[in-house]
PDB file of C-alpha atoms and ligand atoms in Angstrom:
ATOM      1  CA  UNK A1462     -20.881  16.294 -33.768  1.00  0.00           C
ATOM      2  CA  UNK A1463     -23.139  13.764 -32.869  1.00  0.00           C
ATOM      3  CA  UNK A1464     -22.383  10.668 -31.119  1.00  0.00           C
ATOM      4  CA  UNK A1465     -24.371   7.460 -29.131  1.00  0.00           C
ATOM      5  CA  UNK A1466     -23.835   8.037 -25.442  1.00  0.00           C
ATOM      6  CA  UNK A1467     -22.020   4.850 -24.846  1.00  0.00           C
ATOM      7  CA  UNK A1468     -19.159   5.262 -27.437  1.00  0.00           C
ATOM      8  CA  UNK A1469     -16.219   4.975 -26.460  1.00  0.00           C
ATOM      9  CA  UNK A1470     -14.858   7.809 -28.099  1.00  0.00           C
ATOM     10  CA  UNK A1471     -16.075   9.778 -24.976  1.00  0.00           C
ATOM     11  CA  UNK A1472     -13.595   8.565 -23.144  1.00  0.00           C
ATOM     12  CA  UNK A1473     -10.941  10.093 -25.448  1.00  0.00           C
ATOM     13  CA  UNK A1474     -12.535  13.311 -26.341  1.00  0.00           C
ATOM     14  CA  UNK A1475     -14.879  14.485 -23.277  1.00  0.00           C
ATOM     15  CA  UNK A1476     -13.853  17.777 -23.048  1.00  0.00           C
ATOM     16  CA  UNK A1477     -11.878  20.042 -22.056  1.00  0.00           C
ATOM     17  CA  UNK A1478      -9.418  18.503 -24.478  1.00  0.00           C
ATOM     18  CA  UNK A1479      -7.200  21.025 -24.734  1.00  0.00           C
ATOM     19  CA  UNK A1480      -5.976  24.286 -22.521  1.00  0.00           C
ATOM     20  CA  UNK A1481      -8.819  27.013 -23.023  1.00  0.00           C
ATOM     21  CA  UNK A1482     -11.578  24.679 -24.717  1.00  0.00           C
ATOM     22  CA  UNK A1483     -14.720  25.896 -25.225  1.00  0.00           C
ATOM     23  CA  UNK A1484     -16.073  22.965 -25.615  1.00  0.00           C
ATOM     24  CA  UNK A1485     -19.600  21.525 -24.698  1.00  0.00           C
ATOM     25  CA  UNK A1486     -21.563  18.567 -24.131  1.00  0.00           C
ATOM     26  CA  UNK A1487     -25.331  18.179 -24.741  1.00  0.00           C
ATOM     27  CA  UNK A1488     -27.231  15.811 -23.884  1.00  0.00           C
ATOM     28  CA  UNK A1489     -30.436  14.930 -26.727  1.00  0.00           C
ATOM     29  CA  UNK A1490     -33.334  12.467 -26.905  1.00  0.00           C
ATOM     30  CA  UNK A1491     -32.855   9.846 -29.890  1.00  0.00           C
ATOM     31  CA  UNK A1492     -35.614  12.305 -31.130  1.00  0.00           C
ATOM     32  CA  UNK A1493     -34.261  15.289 -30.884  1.00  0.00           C
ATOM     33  CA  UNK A1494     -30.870  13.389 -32.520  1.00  0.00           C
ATOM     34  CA  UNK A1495     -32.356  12.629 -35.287  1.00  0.00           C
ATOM     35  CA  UNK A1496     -34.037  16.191 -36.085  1.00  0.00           C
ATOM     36  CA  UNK A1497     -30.248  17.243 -36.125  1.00  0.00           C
ATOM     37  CA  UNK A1498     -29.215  14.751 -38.741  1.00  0.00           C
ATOM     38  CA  UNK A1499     -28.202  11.602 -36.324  1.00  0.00           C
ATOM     39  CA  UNK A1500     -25.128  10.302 -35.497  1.00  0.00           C
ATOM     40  CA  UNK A1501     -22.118  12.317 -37.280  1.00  0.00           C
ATOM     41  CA  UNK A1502     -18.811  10.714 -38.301  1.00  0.00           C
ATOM     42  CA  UNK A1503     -16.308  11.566 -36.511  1.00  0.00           C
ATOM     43  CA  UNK A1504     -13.841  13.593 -37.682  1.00  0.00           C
ATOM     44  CA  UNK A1505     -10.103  12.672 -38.612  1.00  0.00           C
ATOM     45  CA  UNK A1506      -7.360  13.693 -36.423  1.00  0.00           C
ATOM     46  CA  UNK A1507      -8.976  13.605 -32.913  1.00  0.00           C
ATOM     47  CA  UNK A1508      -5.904  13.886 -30.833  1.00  0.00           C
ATOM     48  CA  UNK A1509      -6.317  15.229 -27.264  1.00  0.00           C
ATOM     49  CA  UNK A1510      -2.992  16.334 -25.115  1.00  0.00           C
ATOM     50  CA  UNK A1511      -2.378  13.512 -22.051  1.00  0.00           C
ATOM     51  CA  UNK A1512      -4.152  14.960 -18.859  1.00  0.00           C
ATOM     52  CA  UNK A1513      -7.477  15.801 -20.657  1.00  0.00           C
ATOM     53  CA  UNK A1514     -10.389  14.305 -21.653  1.00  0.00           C
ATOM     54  CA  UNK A1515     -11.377  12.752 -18.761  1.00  0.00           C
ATOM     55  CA  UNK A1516     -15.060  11.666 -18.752  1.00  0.00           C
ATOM     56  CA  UNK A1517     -16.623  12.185 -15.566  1.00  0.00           C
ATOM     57  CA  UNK A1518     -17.193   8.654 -15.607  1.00  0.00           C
ATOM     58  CA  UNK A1519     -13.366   7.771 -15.803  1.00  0.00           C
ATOM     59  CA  UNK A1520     -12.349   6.769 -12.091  1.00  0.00           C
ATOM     60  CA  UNK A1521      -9.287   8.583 -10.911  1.00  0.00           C
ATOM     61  CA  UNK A1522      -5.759   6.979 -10.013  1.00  0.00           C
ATOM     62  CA  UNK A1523      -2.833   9.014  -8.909  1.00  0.00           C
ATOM     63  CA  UNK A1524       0.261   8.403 -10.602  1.00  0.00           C
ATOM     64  CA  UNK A1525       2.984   8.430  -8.024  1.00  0.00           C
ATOM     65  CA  UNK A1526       5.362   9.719 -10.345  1.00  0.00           C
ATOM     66  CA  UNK A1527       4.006  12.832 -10.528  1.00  0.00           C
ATOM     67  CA  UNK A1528       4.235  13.743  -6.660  1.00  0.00           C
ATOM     68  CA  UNK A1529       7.303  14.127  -4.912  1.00  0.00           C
ATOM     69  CA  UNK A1530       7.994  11.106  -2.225  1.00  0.00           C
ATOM     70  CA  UNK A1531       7.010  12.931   0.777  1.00  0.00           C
ATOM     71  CA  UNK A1532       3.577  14.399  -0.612  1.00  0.00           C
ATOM     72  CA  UNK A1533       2.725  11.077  -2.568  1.00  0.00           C
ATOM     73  CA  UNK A1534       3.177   9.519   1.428  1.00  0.00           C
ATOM     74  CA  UNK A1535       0.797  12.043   2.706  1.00  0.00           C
ATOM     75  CA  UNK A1536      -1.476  11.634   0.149  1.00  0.00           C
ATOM     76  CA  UNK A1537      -1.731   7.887   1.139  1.00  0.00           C
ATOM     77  CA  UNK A1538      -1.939   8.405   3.950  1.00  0.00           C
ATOM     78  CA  UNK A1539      -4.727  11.267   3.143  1.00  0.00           C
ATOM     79  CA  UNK A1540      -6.483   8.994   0.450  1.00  0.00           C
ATOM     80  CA  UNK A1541      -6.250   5.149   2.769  1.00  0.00           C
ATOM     81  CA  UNK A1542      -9.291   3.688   3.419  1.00  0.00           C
ATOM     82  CA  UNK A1543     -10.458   3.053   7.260  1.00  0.00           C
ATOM     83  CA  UNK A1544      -9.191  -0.351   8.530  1.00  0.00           C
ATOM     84  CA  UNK A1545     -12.262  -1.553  10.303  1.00  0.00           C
ATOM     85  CA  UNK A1546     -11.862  -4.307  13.487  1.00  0.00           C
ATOM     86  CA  UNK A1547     -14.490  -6.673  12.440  1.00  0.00           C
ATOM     87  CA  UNK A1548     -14.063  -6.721   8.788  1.00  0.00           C
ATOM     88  CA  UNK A1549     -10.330  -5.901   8.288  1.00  0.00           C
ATOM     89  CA  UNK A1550      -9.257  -7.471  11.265  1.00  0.00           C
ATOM     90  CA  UNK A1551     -11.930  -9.599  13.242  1.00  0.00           C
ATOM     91  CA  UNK A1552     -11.009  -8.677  16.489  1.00  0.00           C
ATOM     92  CA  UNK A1553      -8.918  -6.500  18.309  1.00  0.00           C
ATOM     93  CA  UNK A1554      -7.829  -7.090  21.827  1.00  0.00           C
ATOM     94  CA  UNK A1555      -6.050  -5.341  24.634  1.00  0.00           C
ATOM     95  CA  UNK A1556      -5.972  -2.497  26.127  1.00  0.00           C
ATOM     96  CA  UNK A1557      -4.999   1.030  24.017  1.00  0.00           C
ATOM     97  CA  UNK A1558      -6.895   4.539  23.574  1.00  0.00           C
ATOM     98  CA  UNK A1559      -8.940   4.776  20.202  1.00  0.00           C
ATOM     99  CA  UNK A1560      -6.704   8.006  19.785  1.00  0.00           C
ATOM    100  CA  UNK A1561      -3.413   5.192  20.193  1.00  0.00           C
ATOM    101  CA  UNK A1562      -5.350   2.985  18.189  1.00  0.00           C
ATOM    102  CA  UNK A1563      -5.812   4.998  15.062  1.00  0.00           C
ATOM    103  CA  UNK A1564      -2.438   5.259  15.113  1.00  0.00           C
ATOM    104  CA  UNK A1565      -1.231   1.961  15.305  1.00  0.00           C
ATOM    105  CA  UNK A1566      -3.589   1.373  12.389  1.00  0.00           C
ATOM    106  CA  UNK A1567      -2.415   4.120  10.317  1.00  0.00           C
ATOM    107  CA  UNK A1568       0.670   2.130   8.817  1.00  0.00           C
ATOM    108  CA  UNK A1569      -1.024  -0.776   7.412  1.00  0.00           C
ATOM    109  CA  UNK A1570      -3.941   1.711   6.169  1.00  0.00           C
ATOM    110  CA  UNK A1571      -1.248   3.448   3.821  1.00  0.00           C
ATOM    111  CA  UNK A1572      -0.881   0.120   2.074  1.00  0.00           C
ATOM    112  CA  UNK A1573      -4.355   0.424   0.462  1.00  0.00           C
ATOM    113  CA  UNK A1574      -4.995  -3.214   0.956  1.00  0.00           C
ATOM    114  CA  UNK A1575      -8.550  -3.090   2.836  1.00  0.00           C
ATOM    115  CA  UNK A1576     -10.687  -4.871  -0.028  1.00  0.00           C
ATOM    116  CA  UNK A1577      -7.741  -8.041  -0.234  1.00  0.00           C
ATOM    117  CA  UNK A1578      -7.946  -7.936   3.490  1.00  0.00           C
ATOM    118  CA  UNK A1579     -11.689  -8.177   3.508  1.00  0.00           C
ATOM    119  CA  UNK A1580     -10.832 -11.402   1.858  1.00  0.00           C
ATOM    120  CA  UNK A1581      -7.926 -12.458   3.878  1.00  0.00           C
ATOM    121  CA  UNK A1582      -8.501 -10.875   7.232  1.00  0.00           C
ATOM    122  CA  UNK A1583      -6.133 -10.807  10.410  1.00  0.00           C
ATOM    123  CA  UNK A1584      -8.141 -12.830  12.567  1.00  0.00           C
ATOM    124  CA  UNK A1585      -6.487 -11.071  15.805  1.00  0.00           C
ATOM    125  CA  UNK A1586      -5.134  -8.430  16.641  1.00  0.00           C
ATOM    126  CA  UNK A1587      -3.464  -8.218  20.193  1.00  0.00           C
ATOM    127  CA  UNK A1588      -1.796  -5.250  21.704  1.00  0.00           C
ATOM    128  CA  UNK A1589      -0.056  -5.974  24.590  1.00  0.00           C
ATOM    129  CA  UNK A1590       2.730  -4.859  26.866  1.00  0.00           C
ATOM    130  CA  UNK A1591       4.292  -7.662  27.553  1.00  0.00           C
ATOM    131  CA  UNK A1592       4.469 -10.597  25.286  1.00  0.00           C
ATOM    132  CA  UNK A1593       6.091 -13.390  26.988  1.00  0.00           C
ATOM    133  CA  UNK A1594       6.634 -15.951  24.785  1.00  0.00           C
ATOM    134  CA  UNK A1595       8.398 -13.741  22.492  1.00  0.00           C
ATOM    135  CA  UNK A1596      12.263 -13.331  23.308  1.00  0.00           C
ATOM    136  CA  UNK A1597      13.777 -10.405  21.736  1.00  0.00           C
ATOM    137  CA  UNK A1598      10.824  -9.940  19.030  1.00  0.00           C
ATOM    138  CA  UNK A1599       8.704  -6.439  19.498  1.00  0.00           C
ATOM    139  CA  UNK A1600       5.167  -8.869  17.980  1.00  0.00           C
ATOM    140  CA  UNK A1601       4.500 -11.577  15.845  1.00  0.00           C
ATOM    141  CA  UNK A1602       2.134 -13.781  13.653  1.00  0.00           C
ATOM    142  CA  UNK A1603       0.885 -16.828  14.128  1.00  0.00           C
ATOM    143  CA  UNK A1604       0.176 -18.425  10.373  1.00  0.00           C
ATOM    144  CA  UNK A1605      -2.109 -21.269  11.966  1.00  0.00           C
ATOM    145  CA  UNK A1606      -4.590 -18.830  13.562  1.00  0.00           C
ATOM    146  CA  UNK A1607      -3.687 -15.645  11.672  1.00  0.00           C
ATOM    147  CA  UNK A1608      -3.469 -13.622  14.298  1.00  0.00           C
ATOM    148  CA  UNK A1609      -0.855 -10.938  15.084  1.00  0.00           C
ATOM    149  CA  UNK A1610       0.472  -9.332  18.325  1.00  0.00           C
ATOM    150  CA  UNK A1611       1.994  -6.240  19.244  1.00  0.00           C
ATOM    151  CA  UNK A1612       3.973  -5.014  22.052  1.00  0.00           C
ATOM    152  CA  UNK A1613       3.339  -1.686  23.423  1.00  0.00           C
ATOM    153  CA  UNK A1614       4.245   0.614  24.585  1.00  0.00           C
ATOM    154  CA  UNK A1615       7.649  -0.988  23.696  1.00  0.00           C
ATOM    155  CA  UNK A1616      10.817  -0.962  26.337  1.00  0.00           C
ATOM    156  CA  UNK A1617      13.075   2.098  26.144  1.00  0.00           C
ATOM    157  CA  UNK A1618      15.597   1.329  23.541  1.00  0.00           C
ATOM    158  CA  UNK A1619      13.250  -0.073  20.881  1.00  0.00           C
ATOM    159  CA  UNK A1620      12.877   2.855  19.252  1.00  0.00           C
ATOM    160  CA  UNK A1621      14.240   6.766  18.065  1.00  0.00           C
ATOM    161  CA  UNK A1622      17.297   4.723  16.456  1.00  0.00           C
ATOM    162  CA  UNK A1623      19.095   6.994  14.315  1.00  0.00           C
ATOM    163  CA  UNK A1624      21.062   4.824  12.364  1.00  0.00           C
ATOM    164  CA  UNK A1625      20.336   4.461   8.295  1.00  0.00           C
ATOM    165  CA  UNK A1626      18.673   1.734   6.864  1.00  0.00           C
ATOM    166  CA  UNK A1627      21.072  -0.771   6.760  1.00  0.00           C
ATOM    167  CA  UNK A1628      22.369  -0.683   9.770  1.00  0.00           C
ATOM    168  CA  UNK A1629      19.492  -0.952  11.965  1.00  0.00           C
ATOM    169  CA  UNK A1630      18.580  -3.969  14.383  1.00  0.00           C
ATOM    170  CA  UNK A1631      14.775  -3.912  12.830  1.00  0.00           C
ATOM    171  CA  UNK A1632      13.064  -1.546  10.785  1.00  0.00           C
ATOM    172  CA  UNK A1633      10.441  -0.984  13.635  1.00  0.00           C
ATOM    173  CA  UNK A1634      13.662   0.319  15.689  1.00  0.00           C
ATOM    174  CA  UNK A1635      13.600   3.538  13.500  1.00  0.00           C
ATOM    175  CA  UNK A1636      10.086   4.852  15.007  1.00  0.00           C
ATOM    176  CA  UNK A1637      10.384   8.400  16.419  1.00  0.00           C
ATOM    177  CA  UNK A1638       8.090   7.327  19.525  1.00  0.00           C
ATOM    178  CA  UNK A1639       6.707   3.852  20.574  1.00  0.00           C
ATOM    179  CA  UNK A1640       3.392   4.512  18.792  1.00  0.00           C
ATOM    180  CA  UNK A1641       4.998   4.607  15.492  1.00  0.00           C
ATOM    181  CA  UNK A1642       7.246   1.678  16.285  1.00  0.00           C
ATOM    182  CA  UNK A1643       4.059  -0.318  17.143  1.00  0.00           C
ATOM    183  CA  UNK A1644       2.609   0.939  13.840  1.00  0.00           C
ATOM    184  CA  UNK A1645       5.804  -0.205  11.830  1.00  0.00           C
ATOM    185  CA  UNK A1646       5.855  -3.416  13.900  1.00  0.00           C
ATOM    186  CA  UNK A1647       2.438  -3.936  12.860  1.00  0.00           C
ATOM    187  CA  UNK A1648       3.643  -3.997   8.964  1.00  0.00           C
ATOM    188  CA  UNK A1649       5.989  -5.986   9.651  1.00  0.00           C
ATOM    189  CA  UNK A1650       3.725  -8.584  11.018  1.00  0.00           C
ATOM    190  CA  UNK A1651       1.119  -7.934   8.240  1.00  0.00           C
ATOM    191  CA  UNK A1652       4.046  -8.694   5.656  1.00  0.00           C
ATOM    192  CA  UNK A1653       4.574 -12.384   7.086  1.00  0.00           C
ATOM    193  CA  UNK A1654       0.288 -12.889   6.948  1.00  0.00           C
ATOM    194  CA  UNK A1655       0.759 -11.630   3.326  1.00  0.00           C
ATOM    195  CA  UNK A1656       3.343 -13.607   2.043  1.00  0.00           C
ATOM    196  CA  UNK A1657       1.655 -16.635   3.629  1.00  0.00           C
ATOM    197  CA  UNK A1658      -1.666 -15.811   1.528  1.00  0.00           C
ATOM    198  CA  UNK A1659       0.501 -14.588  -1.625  1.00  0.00           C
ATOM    199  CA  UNK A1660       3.077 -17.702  -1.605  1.00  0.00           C
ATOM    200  CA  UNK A1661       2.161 -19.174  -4.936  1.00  0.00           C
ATOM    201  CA  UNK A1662       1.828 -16.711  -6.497  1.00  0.00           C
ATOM    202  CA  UNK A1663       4.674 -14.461  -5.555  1.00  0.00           C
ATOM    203  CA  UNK A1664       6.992 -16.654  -3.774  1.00  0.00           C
ATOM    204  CA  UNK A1665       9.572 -17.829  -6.525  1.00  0.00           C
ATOM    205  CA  UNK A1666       9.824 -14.130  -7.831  1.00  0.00           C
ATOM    206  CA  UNK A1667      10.545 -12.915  -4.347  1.00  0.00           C
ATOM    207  CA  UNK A1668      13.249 -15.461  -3.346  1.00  0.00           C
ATOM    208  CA  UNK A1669      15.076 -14.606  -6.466  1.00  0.00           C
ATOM    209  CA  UNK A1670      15.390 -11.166  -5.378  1.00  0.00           C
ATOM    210  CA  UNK A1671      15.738 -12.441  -1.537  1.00  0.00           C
ATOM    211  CA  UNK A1672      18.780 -14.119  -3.233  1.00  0.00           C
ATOM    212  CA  UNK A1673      20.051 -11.008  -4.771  1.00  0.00           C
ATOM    213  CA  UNK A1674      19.802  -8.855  -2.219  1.00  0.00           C
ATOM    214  CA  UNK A1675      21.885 -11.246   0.011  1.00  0.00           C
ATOM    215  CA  UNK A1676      24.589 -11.370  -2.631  1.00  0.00           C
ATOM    216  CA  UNK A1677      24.805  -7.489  -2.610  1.00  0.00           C
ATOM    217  CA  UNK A1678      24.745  -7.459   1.206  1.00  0.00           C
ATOM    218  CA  UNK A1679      21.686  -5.565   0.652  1.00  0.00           C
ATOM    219  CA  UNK A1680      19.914  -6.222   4.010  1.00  0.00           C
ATOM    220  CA  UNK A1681      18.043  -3.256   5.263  1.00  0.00           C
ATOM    221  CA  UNK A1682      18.122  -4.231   8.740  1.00  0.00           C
ATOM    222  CA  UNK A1683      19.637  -7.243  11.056  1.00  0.00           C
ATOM    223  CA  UNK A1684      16.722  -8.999  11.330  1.00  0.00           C
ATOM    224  CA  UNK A1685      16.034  -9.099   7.166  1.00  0.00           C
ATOM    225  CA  UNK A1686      18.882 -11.566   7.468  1.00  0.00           C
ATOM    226  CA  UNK A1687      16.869 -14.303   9.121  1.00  0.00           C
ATOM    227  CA  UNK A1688      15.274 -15.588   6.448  1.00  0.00           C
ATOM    228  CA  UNK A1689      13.364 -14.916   2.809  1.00  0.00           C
ATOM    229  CA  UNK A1690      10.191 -14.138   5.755  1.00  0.00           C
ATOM    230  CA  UNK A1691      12.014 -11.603   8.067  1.00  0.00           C
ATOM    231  CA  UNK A1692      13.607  -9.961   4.553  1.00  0.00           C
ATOM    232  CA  UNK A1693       9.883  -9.209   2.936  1.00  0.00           C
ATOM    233  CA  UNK A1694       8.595  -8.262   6.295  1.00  0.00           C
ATOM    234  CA  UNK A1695      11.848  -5.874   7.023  1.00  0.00           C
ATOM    235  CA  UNK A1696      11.402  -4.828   3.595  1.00  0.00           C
ATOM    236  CA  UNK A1697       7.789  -4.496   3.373  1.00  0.00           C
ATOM    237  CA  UNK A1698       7.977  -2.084   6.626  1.00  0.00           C
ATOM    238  CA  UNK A1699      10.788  -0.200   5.376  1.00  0.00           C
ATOM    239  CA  UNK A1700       8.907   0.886   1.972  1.00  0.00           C
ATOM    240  CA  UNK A1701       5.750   1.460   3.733  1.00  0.00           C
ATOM    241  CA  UNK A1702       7.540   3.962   6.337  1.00  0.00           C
ATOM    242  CA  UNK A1703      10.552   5.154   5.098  1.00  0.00           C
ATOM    243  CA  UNK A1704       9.841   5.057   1.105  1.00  0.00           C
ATOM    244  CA  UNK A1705      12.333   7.678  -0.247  1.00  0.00           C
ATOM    245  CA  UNK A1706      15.785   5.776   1.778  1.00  0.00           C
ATOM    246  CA  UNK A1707      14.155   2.703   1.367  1.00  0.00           C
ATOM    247  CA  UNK A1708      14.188   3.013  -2.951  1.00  0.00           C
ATOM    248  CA  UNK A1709      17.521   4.527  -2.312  1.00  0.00           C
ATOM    249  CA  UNK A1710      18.908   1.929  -0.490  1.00  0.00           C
ATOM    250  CA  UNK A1711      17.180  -1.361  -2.606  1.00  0.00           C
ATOM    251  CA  UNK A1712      15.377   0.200  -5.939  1.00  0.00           C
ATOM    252  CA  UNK A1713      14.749  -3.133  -7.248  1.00  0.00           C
ATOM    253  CA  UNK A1714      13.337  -4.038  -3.879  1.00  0.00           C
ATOM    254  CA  UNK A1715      11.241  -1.441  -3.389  1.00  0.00           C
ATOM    255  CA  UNK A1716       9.799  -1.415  -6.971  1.00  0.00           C
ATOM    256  CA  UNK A1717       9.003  -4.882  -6.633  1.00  0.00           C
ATOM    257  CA  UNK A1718       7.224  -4.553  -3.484  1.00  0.00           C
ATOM    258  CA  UNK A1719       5.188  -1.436  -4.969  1.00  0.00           C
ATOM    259  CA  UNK A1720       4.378  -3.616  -7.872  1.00  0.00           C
ATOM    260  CA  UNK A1721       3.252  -6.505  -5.680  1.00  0.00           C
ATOM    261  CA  UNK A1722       0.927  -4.290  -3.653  1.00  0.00           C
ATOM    262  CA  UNK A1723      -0.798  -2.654  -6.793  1.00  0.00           C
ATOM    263  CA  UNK A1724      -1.494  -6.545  -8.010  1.00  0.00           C
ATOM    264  CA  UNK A1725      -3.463  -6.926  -4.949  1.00  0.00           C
ATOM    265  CA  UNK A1726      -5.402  -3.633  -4.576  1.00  0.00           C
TER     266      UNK A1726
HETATM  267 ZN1   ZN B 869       8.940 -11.205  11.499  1.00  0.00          ZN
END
């Protein structure tokens, strides 16, 4: 069979189409086509089993259906791109190891956002160890200069809490050391800079289920009951972290928030 090139048929039948196919593609001049009789027609009944025929032009997606939970998080985590400070985020400030660093980073990485946060970048970062203005609150974001800060290491008692979604103070309280309870912590701040960029869009569609989940009692920590903005951010952290409990817990929730993420990317 001959075809142009650029048909699209190539991107249903490039083989292999099938499980032992044999077959072949060949590239030919429009000279060399034409000694061969030209463009064929194409035969009736092209029908290729799902999983083949992928051109190697075809860019590649996993489908998160087909991993199991705690593989599809390592492969995020495997597959995120770099969060750069001075593209990402601007600037970064304070005083942490790159090693520390990398870490702290990690959690918003697995979210896959870079290229909307190329457009909509954290303007600070700030890692501190104390943060004095903030009572009781392990960081925050400030929506006039988009900036976010982080307290670390955190005070003994901020983290390594056992308890199941649910029942927790803050979703950043479930960290197994203060590193990851800075990196959750840093989600959670992220979530309040994205719902302040995504509000028009997003915002009616989330209060509903804000709503919802209050009439179910569905709050996955203490601090998602302040407010539609403490909910996404508790939420937000809770998918990115602890994904499995987190769809057990709220599936409409988390398939939401998976659905608002793959808008953006
Ligand atoms: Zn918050």
């Amino acid at each position: 069979m001959i075809r142009p090139a650029d048909d699209p048929i190539w991107e249903r039948i490039y083989p292999p189409n099938h499980f032992g196919c044999r077959a072949g593609v060949r590239s030919l001049t429009a000279r060399e086509a034409e000694a061969r009789g030209g463009v064929s027609p194409l035969p009736p009944g092209l029908e290729v089993p799902p999983g083949f025929a992928r051109p190697p032009t075809a860019r590649w997606e996993p489908d998160p259906a087909k991993y199991p939970p705690e593989l599809w998080e390592a492969l995020q985590g495997k597959l995120a791109e770099r969060i750069e400070i001075g593209r990402e985020i601007l600037e970064l400030r304070g005083r942490v190891s790159a090693r520390e660093k990398d870490q702290i980073l990690r959690g918003l990485e697995g979210l896959r956002l870079s290229r909307w946060m190329e457009q909509n970048p954290i303007r600070t970062l700030e890692i501190a160890s104390n943060l004095a203005q903030t009572r009781n609150r392990m960081g925050d974001y400030d929506r006039l200069t988009q900036s976010i800060r982080l307290l670390y290491p955190r005070p003994e008692g901020s983290w390594a809490d056992e308890k199941p979604l649910g029942q927790l103070r803050a979703v950043s309280t479930k960290g197994s050391s203060a590193l990851q309870a800075a990196a959750i912590t840093l989600v959670h701040e992220f979530g309040h800079h994205l719902y302040e960029a995504m509000r028009e869009e997003t915002e009616n569609r989330l209060f509903a289920r804000y709503i919802q989940a209050k009439k179910e009692g569905r709050f996955v920590s203490l601090r998602a009951r302040d407010g539609v903005l403490e909910w996404f951010s508790e939420s937000l952290a809770a998918h990115r972290f602890f994904r499995r409990d987190f769809r057990k817990f709220d599936p409409a929730t988390s398939a939401m928030i998976e659905d608002v993420l793959a808008r953006l990317r």
